[in-house]
mmCIF file of C-alpha atoms in Angstrom:
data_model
loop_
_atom_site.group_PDB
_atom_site.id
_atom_site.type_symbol
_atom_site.label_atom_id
_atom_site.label_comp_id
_atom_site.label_asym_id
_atom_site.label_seq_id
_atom_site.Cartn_x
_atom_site.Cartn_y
_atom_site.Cartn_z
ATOM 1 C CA UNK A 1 -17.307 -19.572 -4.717
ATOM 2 C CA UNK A 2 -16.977 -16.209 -4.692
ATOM 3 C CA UNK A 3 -17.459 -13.538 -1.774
ATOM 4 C CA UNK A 4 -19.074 -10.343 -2.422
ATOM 5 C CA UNK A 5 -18.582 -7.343 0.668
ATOM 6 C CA UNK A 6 -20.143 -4.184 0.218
ATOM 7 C CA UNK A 7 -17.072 -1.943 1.996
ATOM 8 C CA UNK A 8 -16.825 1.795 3.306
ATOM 9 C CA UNK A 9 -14.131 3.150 2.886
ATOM 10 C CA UNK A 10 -12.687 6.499 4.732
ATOM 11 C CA UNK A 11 -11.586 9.505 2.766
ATOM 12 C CA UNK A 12 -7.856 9.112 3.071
ATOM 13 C CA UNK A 13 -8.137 6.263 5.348
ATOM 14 C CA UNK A 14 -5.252 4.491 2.828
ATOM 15 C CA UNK A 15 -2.941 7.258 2.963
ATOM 16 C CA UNK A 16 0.116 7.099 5.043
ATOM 17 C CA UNK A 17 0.817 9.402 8.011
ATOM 18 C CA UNK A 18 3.509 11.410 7.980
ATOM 19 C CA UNK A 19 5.548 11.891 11.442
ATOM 20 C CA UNK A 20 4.820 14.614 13.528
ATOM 21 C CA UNK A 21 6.077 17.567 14.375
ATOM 22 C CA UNK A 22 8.346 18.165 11.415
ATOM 23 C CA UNK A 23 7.622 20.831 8.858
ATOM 24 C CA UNK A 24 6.295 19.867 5.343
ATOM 25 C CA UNK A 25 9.624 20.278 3.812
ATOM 26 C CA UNK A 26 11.391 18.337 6.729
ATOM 27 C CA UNK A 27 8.485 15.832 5.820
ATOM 28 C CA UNK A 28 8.779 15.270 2.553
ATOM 29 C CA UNK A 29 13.057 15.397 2.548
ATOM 30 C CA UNK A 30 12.833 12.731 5.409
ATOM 31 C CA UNK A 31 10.435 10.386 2.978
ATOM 32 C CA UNK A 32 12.740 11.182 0.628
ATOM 33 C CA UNK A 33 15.941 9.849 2.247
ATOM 34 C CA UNK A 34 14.232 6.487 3.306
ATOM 35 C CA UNK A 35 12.413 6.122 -0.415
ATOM 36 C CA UNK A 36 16.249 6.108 -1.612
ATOM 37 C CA UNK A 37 17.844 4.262 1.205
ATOM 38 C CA UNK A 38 14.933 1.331 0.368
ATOM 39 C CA UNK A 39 15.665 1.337 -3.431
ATOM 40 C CA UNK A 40 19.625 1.846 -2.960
ATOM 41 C CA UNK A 41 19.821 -0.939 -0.043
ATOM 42 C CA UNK A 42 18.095 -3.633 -2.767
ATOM 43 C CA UNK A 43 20.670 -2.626 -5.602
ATOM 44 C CA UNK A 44 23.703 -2.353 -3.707
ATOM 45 C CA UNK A 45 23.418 -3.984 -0.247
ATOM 46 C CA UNK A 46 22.910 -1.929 3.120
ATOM 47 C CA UNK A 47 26.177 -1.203 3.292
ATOM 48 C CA UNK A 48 26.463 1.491 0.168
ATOM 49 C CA UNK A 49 27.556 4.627 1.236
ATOM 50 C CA UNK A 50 25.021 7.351 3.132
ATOM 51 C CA UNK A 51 26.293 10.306 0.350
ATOM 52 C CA UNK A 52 25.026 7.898 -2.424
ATOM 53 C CA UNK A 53 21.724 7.548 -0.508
ATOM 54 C CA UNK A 54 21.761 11.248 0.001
ATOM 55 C CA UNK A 55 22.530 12.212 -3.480
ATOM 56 C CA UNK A 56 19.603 9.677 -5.003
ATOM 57 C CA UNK A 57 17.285 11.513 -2.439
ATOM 58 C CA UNK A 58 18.053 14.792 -3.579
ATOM 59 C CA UNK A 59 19.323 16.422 -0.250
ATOM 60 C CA UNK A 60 22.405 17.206 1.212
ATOM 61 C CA UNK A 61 24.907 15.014 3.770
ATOM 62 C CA UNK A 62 24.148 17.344 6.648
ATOM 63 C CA UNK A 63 20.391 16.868 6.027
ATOM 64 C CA UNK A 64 20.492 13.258 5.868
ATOM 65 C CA UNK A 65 22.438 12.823 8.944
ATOM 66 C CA UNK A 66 19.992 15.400 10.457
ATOM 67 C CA UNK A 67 17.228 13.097 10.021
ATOM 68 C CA UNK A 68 19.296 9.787 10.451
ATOM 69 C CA UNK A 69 22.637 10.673 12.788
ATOM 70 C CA UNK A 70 24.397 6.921 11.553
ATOM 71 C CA UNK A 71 23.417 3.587 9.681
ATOM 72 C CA UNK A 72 21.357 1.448 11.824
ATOM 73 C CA UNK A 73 19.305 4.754 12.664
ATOM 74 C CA UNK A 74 18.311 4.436 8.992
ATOM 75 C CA UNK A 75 17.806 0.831 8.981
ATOM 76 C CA UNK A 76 15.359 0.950 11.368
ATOM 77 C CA UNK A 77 13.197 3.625 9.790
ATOM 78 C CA UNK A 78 13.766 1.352 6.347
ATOM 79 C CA UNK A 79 12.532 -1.531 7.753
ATOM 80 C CA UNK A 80 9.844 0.564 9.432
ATOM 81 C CA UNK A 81 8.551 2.381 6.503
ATOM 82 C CA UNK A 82 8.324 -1.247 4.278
ATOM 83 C CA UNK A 83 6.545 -2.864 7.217
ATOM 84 C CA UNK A 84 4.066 -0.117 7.154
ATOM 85 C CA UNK A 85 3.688 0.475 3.485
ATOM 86 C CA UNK A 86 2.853 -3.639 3.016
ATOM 87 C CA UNK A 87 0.345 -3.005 6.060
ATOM 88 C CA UNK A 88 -1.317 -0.110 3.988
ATOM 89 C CA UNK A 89 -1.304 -2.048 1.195
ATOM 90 C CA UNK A 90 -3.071 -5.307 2.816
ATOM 91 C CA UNK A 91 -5.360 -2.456 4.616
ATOM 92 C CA UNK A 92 -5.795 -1.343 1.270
ATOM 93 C CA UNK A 93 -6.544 -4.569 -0.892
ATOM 94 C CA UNK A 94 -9.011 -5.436 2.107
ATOM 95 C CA UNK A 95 -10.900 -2.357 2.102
ATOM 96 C CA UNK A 96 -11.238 -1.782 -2.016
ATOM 97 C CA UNK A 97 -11.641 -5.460 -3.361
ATOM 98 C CA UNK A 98 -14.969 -6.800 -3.114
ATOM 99 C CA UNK A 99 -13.737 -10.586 -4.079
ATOM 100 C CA UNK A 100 -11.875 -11.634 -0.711
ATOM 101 C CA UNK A 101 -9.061 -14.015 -3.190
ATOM 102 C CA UNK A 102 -8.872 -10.976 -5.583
ATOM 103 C CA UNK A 103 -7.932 -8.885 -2.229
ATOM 104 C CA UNK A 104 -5.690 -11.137 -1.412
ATOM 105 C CA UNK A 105 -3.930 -11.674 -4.672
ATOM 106 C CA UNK A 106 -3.711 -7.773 -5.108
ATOM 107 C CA UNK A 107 -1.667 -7.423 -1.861
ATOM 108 C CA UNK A 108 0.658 -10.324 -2.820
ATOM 109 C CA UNK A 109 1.538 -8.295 -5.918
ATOM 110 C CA UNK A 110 2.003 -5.252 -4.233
ATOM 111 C CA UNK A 111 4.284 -7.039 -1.349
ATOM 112 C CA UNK A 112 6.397 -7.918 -4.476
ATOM 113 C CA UNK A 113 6.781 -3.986 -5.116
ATOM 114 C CA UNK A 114 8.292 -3.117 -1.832
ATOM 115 C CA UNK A 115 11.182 -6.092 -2.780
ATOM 116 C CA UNK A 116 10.632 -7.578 0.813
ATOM 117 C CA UNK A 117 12.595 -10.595 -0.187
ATOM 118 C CA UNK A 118 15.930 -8.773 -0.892
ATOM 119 C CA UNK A 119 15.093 -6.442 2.170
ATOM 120 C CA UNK A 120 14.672 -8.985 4.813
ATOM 121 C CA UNK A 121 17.746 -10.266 4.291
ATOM 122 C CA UNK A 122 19.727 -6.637 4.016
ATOM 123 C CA UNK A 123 17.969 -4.999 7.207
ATOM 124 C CA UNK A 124 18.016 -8.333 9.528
ATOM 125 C CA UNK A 125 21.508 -7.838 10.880
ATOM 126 C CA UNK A 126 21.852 -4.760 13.533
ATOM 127 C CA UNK A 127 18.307 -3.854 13.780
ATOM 128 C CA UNK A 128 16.776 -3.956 17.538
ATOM 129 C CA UNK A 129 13.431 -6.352 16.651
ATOM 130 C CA UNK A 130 12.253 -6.006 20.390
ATOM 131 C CA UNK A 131 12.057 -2.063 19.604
ATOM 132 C CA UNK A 132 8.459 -0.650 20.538
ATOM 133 C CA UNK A 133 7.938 1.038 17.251
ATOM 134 C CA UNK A 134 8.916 -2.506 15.266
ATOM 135 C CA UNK A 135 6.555 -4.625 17.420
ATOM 136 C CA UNK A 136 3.695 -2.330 16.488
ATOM 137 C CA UNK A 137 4.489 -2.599 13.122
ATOM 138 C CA UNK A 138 4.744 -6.201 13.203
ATOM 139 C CA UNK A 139 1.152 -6.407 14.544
ATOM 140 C CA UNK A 140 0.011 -4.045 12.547
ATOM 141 C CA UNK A 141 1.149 -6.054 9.281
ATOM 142 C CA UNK A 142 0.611 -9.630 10.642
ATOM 143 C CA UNK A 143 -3.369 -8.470 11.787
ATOM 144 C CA UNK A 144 -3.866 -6.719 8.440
ATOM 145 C CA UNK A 145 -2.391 -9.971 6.332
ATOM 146 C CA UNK A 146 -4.810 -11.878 8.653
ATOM 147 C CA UNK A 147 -7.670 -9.922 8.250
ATOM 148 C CA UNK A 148 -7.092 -10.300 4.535
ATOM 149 C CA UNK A 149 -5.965 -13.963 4.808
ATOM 150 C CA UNK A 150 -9.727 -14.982 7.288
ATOM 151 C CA UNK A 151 -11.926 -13.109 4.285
ATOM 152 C CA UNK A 152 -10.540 -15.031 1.881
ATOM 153 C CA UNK A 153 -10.484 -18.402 4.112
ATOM 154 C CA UNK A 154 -14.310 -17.357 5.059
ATOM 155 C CA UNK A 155 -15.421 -17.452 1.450
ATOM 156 C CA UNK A 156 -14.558 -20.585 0.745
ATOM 157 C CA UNK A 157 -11.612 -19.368 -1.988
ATOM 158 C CA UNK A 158 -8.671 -20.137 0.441
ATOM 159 C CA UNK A 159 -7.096 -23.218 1.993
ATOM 160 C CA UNK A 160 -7.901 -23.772 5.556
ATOM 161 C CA UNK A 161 -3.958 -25.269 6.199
ATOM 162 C CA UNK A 162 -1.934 -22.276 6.038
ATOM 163 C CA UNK A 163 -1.692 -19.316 8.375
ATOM 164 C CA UNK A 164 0.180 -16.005 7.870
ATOM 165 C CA UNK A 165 3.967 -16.653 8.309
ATOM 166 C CA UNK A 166 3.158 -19.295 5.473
ATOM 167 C CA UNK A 167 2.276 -16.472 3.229
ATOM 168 C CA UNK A 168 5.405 -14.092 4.306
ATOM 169 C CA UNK A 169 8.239 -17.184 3.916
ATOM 170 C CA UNK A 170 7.145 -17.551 0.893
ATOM 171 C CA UNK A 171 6.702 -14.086 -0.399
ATOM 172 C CA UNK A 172 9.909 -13.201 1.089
ATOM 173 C CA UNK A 173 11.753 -16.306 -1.041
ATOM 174 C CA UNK A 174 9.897 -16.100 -4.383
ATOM 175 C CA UNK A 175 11.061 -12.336 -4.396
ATOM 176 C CA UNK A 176 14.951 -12.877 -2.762
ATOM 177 C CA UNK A 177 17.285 -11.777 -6.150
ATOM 178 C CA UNK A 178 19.193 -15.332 -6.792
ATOM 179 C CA UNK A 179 23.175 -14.881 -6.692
ATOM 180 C CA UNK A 180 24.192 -13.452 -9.597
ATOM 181 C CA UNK A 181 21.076 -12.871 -11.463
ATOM 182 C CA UNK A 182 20.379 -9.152 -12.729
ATOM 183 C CA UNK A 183 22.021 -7.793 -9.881
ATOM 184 C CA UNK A 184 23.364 -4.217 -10.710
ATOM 185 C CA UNK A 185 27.294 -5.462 -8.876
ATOM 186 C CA UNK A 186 27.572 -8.412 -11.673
ATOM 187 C CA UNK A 187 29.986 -8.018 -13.828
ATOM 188 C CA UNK A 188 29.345 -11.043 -16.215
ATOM 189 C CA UNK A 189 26.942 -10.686 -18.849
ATOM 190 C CA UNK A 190 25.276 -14.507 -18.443
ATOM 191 C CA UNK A 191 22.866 -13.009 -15.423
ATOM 192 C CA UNK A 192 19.292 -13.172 -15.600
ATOM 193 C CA UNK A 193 18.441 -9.332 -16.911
ATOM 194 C CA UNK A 194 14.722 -10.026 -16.320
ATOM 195 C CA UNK A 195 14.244 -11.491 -13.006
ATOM 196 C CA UNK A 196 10.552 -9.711 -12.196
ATOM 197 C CA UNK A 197 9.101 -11.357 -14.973
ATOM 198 C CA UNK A 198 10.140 -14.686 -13.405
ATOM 199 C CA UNK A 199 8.927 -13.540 -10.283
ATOM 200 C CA UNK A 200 5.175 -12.734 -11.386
ATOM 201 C CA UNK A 201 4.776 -16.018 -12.830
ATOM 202 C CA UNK A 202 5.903 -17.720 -9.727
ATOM 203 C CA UNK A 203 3.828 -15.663 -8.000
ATOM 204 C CA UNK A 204 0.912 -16.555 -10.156
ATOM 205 C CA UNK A 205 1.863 -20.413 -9.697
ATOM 206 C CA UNK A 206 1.952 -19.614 -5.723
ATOM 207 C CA UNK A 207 -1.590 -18.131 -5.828
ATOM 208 C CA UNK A 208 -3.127 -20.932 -7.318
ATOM 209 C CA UNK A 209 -1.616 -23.305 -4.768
ATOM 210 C CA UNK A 210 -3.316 -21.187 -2.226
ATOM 211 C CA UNK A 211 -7.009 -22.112 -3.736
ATOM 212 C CA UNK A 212 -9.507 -23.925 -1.780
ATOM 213 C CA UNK A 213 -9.869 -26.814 -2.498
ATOM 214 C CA UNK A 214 -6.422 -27.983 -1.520
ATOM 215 C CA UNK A 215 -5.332 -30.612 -3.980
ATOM 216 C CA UNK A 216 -2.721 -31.760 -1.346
ATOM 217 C CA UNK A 217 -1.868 -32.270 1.988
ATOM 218 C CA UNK A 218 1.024 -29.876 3.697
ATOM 219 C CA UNK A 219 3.340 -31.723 5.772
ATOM 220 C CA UNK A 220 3.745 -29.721 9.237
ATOM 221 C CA UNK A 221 1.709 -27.044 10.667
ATOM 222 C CA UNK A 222 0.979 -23.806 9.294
ATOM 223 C CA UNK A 223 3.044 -20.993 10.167
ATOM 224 C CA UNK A 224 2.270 -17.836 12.164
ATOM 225 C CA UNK A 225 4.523 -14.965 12.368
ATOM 226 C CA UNK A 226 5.414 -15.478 15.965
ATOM 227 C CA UNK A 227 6.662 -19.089 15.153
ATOM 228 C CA UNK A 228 9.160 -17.180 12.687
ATOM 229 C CA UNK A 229 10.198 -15.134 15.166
ATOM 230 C CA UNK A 230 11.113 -18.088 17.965
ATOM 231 C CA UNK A 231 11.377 -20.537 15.276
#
């Protein structure tokens, strides 16, 4: 079955806010500096150096530490900016699909283009979790993945045994670089040079697990994001 919704959507309602109180070049070299810290921490680990960050973002040493005075500042406002670009795009996916699985299927794909799997394991270490501004964006992404997750569960296209942290475990896994394979440090030629296009069809394979009717039964309960968290 298939659920049609007849949506209005905002003008600009999917755009992301920049922070306040900064001027529009401060803006954009900020955005800058975390765009390259994301992409840099998946190829090289969190650890690569700040002036290789800086130099991929196009600004100087003294304007990255401006915006970021040491490391873990940055990780935060890494982890910060992927938790709220997945939200936008789950926000997104809701608001601009009309078939709830299609919605849902659009923001797994996109999830897979902010590399959350080889992110969550780079930015776990040193980051504050109980910080204010990561607890909003926690609920922010785990209502707008729910939100997504209840359409599709309402129209009769998505398992009723699953809950959200089911969908981010398993997101975060099928997209987690295995040791060794196409990763830019390897110095042996036998790695896998191709590993998105592995990733896509697992993700496909994932999808259609996710289909009402269930063809199985799932041992255990289904997962919420707070049971990660505790867990």
């Amino acid at each position: 079955m298939t659920a049609t919704r007849s949506r209005t959507r905002v003008p600009g309602a999917c755009a992301a806010t920049p922070p306040h109180r900064l001027r529009a070049d401060a803006v954009r070299n900020r955005e800058r500096i975390i765009g390259a810290a994301r992409e840099a921490m998946v190829e090289f680990g969190a650890e690569i150096p700040l002036d290789e960050i800086a130099r991929r973002a196009g600004v100087g040493n003294a304007t990255l530490y401006r915006h970021f005075p040491d490391r873990l500042e940055l990780i935060h406002h890494v982890t910060l900016s992927v938790m709220d670009r997945t939200a936008d795009k789950a926000e997104c996916a809701l608001a601009e699909e009309p078939d709830a699985f299609q919605a849902l299927r659009r923001f797994v794909f996109a999830a897979v283009e902010e590399r959350i799997g080889a992110l969550c394991s780079l930015l776990s270490d040193g980051v504050d979790k109980d910080h204010p501004d990561l607890h909003a964006a926690r609920e922010r992404l785990e209502g707008a993945v729910e939100a997504l997750m209840d359409a599709a569960r309402d129209s009769g296209q998505l398992r009723t045994d699953i809950a959200v942290g089911d969908l981010m475990v398993a997101l975060t896994q099928l997209t987690r670089p295995l040791p060794g394979w196409g990763h830019p440090r390897t110095e042996s030629g036998g790695g896998c040079t191709d590993f998105d296009r592995f990733v896509y069809r697992h993700l496909v394979l994932f999808l259609d697990g996710l289909r009402a009717p269930a063809r199985s039964e799932l041992p255990g309960a289904a997962a919420t994001l707070e049971d990660l968290r505790h867990g």
